[in-house]
Coordinates of C-alpha atoms in Angstrom, one line a residue:
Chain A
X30 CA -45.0 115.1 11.0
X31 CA -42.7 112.0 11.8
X32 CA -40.6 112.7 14.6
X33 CA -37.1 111.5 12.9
X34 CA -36.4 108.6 9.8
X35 CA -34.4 106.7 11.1
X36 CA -35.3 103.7 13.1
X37 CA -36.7 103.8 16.5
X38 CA -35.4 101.0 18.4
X39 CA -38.0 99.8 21.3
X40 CA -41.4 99.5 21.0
X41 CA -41.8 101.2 24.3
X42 CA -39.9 104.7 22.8
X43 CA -41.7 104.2 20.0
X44 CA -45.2 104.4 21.5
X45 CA -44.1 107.2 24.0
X46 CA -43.6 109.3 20.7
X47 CA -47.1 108.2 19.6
X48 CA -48.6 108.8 22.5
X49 CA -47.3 112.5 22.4
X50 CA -48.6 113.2 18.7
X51 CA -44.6 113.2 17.7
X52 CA -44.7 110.0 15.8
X53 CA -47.4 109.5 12.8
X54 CA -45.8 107.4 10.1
X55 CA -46.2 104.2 9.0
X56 CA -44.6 101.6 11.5
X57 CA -42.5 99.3 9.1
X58 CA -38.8 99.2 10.2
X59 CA -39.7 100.9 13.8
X60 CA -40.1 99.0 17.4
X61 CA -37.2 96.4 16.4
X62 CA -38.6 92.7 16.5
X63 CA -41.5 93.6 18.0
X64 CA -44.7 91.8 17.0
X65 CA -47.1 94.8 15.2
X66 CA -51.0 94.1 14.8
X67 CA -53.8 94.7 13.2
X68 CA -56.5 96.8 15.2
X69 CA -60.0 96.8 15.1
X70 CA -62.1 98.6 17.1
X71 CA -65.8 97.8 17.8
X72 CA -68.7 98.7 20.0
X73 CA -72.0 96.8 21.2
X74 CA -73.2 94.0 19.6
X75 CA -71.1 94.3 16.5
X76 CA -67.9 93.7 18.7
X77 CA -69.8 90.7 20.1
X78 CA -70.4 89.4 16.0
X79 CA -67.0 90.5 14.9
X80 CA -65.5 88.5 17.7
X81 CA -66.9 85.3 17.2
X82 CA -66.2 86.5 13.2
X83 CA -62.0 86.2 13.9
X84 CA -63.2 82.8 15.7
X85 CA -64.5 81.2 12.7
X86 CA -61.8 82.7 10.3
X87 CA -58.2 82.4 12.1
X88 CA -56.6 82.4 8.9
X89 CA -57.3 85.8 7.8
X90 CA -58.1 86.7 11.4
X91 CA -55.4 85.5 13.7
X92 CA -56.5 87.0 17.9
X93 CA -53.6 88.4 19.4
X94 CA -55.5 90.3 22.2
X95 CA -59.1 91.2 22.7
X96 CA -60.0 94.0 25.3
X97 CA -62.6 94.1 27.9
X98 CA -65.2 96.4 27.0
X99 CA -64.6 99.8 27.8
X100 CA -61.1 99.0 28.7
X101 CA -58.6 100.5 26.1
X102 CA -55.4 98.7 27.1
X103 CA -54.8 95.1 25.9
X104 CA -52.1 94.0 29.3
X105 CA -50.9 90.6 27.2
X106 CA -49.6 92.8 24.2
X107 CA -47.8 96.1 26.9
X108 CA -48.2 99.2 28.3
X109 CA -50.9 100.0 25.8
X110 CA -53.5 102.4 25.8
X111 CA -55.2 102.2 22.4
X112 CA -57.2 105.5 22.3
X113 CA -53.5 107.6 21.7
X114 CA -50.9 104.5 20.9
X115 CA -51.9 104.0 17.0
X116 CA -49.8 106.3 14.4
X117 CA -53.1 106.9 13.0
X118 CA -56.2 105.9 12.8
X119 CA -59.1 105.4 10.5
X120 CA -62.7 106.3 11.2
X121 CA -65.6 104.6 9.8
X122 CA -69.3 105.7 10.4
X123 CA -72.1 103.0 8.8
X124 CA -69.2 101.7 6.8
X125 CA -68.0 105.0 5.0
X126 CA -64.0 106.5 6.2
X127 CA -65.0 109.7 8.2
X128 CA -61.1 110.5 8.6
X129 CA -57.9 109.4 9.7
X130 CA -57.0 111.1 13.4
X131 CA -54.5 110.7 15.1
X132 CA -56.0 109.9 18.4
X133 CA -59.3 108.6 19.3
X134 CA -59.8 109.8 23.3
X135 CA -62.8 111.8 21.9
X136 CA -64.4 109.2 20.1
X137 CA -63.5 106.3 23.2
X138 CA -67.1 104.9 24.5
X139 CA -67.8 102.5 27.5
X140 CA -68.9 99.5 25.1
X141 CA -65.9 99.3 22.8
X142 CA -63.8 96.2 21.9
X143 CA -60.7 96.2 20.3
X144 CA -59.6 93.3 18.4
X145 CA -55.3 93.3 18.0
X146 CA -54.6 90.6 15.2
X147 CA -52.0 88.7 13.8
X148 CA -50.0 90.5 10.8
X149 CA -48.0 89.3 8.0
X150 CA -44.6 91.3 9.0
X151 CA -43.6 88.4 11.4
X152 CA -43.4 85.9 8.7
X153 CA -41.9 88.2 6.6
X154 CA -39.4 88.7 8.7
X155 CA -38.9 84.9 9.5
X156 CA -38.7 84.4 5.7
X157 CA -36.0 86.5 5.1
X158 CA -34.4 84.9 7.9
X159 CA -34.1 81.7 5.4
X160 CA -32.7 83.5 2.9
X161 CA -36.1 83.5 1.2
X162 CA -36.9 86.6 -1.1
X163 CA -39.6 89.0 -0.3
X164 CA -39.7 90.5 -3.5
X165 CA -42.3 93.4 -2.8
X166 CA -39.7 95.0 0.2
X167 CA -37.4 94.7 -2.4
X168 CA -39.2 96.3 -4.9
X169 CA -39.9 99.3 -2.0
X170 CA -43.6 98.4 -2.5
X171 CA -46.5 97.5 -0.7
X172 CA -47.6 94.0 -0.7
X173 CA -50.5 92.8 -3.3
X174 CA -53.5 92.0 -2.0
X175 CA -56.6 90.3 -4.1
X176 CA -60.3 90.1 -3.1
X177 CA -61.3 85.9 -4.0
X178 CA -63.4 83.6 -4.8
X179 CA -63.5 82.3 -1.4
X180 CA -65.5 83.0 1.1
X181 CA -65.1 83.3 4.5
X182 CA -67.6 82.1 7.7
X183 CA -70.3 84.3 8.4
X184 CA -70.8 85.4 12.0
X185 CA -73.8 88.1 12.6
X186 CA -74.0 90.7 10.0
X187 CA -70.1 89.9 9.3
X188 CA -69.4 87.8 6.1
X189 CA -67.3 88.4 2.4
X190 CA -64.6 87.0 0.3
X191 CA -61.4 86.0 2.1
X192 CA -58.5 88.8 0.9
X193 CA -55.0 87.4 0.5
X194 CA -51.7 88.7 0.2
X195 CA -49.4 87.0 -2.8
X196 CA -45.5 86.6 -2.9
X197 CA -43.8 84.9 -6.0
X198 CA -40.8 82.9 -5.5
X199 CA -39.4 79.9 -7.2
X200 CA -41.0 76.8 -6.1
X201 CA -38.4 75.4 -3.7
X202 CA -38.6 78.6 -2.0
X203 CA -42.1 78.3 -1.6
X204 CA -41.9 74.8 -0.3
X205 CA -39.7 76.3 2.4
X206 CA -42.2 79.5 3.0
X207 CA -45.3 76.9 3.6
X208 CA -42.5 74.6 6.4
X209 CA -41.8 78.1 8.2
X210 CA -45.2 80.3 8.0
X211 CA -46.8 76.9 9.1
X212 CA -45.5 77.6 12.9
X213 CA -47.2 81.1 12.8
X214 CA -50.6 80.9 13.1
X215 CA -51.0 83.9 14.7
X216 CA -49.3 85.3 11.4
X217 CA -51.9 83.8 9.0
X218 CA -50.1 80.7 9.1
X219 CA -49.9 78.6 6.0
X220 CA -50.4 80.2 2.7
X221 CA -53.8 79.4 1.4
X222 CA -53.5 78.6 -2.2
X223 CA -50.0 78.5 -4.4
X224 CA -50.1 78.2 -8.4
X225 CA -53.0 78.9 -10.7
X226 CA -54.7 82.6 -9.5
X227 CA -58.0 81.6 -11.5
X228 CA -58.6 78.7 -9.1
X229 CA -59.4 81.3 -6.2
X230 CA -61.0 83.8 -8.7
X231 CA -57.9 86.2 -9.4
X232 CA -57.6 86.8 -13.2
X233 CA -55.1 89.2 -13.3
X234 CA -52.2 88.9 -10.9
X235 CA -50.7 92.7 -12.3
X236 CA -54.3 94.2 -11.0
X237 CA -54.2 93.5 -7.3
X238 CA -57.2 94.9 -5.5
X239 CA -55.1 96.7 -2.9
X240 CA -51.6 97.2 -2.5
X241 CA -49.0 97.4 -5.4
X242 CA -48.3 95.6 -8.4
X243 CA -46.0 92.6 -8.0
X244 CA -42.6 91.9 -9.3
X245 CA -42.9 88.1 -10.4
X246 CA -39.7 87.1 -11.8
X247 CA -39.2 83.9 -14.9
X248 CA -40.1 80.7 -12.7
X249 CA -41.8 82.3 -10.0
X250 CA -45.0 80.3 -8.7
X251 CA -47.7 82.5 -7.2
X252 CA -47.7 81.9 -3.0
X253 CA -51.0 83.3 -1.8
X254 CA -51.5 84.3 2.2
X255 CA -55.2 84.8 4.2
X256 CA -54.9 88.4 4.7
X257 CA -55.7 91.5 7.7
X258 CA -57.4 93.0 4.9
X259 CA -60.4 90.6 5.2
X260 CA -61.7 91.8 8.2
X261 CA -61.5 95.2 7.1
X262 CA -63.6 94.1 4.0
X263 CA -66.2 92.6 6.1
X264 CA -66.6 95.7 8.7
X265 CA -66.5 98.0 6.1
X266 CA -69.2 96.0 4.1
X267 CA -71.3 95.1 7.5
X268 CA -71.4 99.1 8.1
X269 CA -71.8 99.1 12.0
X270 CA -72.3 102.7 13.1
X271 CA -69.0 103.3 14.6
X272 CA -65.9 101.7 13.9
X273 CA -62.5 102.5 14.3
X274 CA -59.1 101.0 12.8
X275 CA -55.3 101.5 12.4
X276 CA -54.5 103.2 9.1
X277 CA -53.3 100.8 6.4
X278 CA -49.2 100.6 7.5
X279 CA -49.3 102.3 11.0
X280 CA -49.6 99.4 12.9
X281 CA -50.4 99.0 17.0
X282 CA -46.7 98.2 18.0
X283 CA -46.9 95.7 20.8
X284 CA -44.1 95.0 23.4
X285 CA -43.7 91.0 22.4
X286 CA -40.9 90.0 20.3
X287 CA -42.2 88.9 17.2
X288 CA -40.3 86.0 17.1
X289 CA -41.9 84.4 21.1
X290 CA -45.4 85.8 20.1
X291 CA -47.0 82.2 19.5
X292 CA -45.7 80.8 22.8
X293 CA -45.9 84.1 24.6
X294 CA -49.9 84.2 23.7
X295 CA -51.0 81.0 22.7
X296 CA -49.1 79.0 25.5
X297 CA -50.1 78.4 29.0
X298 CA -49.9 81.8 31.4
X299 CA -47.3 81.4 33.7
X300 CA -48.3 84.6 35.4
Chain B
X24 CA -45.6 31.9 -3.6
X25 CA -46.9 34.0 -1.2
X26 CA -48.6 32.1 1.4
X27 CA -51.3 34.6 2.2
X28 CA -53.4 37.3 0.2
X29 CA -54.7 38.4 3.3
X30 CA -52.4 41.3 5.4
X31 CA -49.7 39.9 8.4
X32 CA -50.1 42.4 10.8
X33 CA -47.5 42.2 12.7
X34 CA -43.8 43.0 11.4
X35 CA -41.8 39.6 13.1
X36 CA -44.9 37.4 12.2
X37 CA -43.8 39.2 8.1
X38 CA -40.1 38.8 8.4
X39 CA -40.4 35.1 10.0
X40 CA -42.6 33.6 6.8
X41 CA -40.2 35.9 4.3
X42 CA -37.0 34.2 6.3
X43 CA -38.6 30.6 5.8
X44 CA -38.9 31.9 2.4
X45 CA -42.6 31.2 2.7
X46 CA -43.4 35.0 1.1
X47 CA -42.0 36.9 -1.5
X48 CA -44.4 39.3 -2.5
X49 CA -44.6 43.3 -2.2
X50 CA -44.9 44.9 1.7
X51 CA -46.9 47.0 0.9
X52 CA -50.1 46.9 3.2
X53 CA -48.6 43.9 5.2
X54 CA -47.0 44.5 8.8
X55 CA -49.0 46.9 10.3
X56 CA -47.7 50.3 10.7
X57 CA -44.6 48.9 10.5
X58 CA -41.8 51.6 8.7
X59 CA -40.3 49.7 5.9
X60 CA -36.9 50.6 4.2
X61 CA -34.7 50.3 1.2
X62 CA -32.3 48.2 1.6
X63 CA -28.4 48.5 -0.5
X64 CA -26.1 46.2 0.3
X65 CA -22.1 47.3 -0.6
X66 CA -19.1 45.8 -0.3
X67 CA -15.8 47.4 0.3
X68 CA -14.5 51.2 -1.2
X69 CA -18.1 51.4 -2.6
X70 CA -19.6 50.9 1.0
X71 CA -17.0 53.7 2.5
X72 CA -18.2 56.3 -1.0
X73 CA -21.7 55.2 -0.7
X74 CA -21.8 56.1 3.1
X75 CA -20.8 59.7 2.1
X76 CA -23.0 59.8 -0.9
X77 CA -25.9 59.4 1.3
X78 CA -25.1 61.9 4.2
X79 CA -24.2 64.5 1.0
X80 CA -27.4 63.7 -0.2
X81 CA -29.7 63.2 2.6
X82 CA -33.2 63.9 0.9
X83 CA -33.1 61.2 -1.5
X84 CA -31.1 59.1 0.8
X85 CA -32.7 59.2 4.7
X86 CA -30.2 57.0 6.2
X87 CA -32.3 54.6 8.9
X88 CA -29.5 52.6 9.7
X89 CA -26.2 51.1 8.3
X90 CA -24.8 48.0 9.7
X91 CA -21.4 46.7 11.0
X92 CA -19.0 45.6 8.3
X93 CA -19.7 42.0 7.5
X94 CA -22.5 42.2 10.1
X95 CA -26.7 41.3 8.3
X96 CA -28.3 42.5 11.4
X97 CA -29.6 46.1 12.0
X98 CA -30.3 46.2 15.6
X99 CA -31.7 50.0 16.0
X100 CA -34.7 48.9 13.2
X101 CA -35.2 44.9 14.8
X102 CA -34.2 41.5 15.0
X103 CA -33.2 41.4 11.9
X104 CA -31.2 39.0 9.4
X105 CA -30.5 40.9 6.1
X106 CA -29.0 37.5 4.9
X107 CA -32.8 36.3 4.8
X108 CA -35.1 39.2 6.0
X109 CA -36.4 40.8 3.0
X110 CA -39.3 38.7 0.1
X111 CA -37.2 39.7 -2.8
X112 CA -33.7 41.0 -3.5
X113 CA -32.0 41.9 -6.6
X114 CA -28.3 41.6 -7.0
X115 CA -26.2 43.6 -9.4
X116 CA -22.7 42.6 -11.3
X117 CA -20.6 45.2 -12.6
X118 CA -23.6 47.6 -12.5
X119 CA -25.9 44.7 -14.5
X120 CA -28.6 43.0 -13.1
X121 CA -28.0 39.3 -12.2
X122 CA -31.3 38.3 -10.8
X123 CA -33.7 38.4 -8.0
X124 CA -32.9 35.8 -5.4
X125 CA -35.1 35.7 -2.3
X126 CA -32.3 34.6 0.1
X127 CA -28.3 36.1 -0.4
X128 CA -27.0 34.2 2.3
X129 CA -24.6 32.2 -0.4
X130 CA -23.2 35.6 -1.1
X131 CA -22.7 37.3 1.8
X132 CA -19.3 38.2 2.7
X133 CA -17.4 39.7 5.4
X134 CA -17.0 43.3 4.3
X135 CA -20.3 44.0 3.5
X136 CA -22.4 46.7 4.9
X137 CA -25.6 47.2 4.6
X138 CA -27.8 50.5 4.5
X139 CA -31.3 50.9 5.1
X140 CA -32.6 54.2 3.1
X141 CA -36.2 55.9 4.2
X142 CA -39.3 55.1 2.1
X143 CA -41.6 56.9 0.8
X144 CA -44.5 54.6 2.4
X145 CA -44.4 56.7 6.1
X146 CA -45.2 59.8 4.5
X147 CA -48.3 58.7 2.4
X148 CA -49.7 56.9 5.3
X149 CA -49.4 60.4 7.0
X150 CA -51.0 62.0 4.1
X151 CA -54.0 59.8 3.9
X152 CA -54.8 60.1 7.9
X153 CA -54.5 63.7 7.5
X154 CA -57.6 63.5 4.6
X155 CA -55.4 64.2 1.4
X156 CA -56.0 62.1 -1.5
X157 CA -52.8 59.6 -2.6
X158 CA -54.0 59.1 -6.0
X159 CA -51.9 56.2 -7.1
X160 CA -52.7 54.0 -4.2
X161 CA -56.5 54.9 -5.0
X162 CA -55.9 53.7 -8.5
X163 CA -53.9 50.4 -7.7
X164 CA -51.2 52.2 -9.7
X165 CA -47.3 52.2 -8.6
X166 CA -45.9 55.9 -7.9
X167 CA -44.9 57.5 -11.1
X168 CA -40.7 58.6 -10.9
X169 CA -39.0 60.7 -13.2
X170 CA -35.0 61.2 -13.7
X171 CA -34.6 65.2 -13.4
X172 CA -32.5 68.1 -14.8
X173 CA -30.8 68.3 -10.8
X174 CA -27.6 66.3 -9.9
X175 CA -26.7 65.0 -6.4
X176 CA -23.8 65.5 -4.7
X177 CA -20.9 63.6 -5.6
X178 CA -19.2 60.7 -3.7
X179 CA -16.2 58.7 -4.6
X180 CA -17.5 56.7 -7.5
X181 CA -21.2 57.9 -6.5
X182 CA -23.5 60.8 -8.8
X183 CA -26.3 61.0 -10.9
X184 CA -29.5 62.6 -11.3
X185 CA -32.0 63.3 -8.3
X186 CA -34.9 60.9 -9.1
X187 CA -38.2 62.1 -7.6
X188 CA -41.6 60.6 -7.5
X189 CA -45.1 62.9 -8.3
X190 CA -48.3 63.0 -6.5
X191 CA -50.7 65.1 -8.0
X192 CA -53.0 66.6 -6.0
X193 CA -55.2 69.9 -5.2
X194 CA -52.9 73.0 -3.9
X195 CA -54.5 73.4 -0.3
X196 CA -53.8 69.5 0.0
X197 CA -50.1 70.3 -1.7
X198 CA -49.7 73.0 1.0
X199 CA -51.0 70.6 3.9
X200 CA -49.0 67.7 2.5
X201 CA -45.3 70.3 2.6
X202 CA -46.3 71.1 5.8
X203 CA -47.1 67.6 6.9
X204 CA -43.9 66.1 5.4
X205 CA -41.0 68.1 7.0
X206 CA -41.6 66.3 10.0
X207 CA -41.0 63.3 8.4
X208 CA -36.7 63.9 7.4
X209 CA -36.6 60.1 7.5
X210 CA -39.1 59.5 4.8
X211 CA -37.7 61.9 2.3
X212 CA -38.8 64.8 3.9
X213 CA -40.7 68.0 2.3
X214 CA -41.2 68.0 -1.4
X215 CA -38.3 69.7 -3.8
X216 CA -40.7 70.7 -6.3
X217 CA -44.4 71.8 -6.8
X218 CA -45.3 73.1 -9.8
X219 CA -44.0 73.3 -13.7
X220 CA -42.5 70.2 -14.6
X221 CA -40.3 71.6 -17.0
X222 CA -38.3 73.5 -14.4
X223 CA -36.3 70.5 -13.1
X224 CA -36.5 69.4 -16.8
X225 CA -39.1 66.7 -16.7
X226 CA -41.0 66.6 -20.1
X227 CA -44.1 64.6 -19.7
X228 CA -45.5 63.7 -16.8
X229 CA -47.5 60.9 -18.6
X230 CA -44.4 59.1 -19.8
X231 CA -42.7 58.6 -16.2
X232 CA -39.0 56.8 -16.0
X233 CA -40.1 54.2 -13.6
X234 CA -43.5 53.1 -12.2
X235 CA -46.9 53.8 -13.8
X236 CA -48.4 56.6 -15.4
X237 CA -50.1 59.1 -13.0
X238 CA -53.6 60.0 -12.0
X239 CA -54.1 63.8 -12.4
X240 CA -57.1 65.3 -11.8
X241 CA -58.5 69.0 -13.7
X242 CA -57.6 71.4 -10.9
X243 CA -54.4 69.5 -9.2
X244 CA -51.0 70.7 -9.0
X245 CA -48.0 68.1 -9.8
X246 CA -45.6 68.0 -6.2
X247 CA -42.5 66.3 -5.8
X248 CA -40.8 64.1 -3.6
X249 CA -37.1 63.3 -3.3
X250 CA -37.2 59.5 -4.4
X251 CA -35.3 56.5 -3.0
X252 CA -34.8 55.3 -6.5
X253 CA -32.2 57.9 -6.2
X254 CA -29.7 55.7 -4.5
X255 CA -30.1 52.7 -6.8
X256 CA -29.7 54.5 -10.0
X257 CA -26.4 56.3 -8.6
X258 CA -25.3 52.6 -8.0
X259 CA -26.1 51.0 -11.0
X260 CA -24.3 53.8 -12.7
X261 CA -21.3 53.6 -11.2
X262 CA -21.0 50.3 -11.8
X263 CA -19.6 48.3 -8.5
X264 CA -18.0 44.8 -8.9
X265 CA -21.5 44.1 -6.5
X266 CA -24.2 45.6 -5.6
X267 CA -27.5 43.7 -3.9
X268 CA -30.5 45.5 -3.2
X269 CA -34.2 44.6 -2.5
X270 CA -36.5 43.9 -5.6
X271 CA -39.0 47.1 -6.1
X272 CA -41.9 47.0 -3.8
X273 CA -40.3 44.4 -1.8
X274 CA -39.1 46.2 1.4
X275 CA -37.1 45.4 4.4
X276 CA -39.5 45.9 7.3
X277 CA -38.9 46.7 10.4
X278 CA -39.9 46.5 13.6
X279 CA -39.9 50.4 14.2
X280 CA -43.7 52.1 14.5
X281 CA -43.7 54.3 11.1
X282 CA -44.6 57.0 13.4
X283 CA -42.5 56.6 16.1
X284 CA -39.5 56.8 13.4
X285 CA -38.4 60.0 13.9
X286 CA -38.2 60.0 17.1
X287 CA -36.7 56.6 18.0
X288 CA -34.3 56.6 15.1
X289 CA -33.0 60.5 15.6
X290 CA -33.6 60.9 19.4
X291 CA -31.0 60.5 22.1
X292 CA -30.2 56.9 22.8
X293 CA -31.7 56.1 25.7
X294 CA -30.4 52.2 26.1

């Protein structure tokens, strides 16, 4: 039901289609440079665990906004109004997917928080700035994701293995990634393990646990990322009554460009 | 004939026993957080190519200063007399080692110039304050170096094999250690290799070219570092009618704050 394929430029034309049920497809290539998110939505006291949750794990968790209860816009991020600005959403009632609408007005209560975070398209898009490959938007394919061996900090009755994302390149390319995604921590930030997948409990790198297969070339060395799947993995395990999230690829577009978000939200407000 | 096991702390109270000729021991740990440097002294044509051979090759090569033809001091690193300044030099004929005086004065001459090349020292101090284990020094072992499969850039007379040194070491410490060590351009800057040895053809890690054996632990991943034995094996292979460089382990130090390197040695000027 996607209003048109080719590329919507802004973010803000790109909502306004959203927000009129005219836009429902996945958000990669759309909004220009715009930062996208992660979004998590959570009411009552599991908002209050789940928030100091992201605190403890800012890897896999990186805060780009969090809401005042009630309040469905997030002001730092744009003119956003969460309960019709997602492509679509998914549903989750005591930790099972109860659908994936399109708008949540009906579902919107007093006590929600939503939680934007940090995704990996920025750094994706910084690497292939440097001329580094991304080998799975070659390939056309989603990224692969793996649940570990690591775990993350617990906070209330949210805890589980860290997920990460993995990228092969050759090893001086890798060197590189870790210089650049260093100076995005809202973007996962460093890459969490490189080399051996058995040291962080993956034993079969062409079985990811979500996402595609990957397309490891002679030479490659394994680059592994903290992932926004983690947080998923821990709400859905936790099973809180409600909760609500983007659906995996429709991401909340934001109005910052991707490439000032860590000094736009992490620096001192000038205003 | 060192006069003192115990460490000199300050750089100038170092260089003034070495210039009495009172030491002539390795730097290493003596001076405080003074940046040390190799040191190549070139006379001539070979002077001019070796200029260029450095700025082609700047990751072996971290130029920290060259000096005035025919002038010993280096002003920009301290009061300085390369005539004197460093415990132990070596001096080459023809590309062959003639010995390892600890004072060139008698064979200084008037077109010399002198170039003080980054060491690897700044960096490993970094490493250990940031918590991530420097296995050789732990061992009282030297850095293990290895000749590799990739060539430099050439320069007049100037080429050779890049030369790199290995720390082995877990690969959350090898990703904290890249991102560490790009600040650091003067000290060889981030690794050019983590990873399978064979790809920059280096058979055995156990058997290196120069310094000891290394420490590897079950677990660790190999990473390596542009090496400043770069420069002097480019030199001995092409053979000048004289060459004079310091002994190995016996550094010119300077009066420069390792940390402060960077920024006083790349900055603006400001007197």
């Amino acid at each position: 039901m996607t209003e048109s394929t080719s590329a919507i430029s802004t973010p803000a034309a790109l909502r306004a289609l959203i927000r009129e049920g005219r836009f429902d497809g996945p958000t990669a290539g759309h909004g220009g440079e715009a930062l996208q998110a992660n979004l998590v939505i959570l009411a009552g006291e599991a908002a209050q665990d789940f928030l100091r949750f992201c605190q403890a794990n800012p890897r896999p968790c990186p805060l780009l906004a969090v809401g005042e209860p009630g309040d469905p816009s997030l002001p730092t991020l744009g003119d956003i109004d969460l309960r019709h600005d997602v492509p679509r959403y998914r549903v989750w009632r005591d930790g099972a997917l109860e659908g994936e609408p399109i708008d949540i007005a009906d579902l919107w209560r007093d006590d929600m928080v939503s939680f934007a975070i940090g995704c990996s398209f920025s750094f994706e898009d910084a690497l292939t700035r440097a001329g580094i490959p991304v080998r799975h938007q070659a390939a056309g394919r989603n990224v692969p994701m793996y649940r570990t061996s690591l775990a993350t900090r617990a906070a209330g009755r949210f805890s589980g293995p860290l997920v990460v994302s993995m990228r092969a390149m050759p090893a001086a390319d890798a060197i590189e990634a870790i210089a650049i995604c260093q100076r995005f921590p809202l973007a996962h930030g460093a890459p969490v393990h490189i080399g051996d997948p058995a040291q962080i409990g993956i034993t079969d790198l062409d079985r990811p646990d979500y996402g595609d297969a990957p397309d490891i070339r002679a030479g490659d060395i394994p680059v592994f990322w903290a992932c926004g799947v983690t947080p998923q993995a821990a709400i859905t395990a936790a099973k809180p009554a409600l909760a609500i999230t983007h659906a995996p690829g429709h991401m909340l577009v934001t109005d910052v460009p991707s490439s000032q978000a860590e000094r736009r939200l992490t620096g001192i407000h000038t205003r």
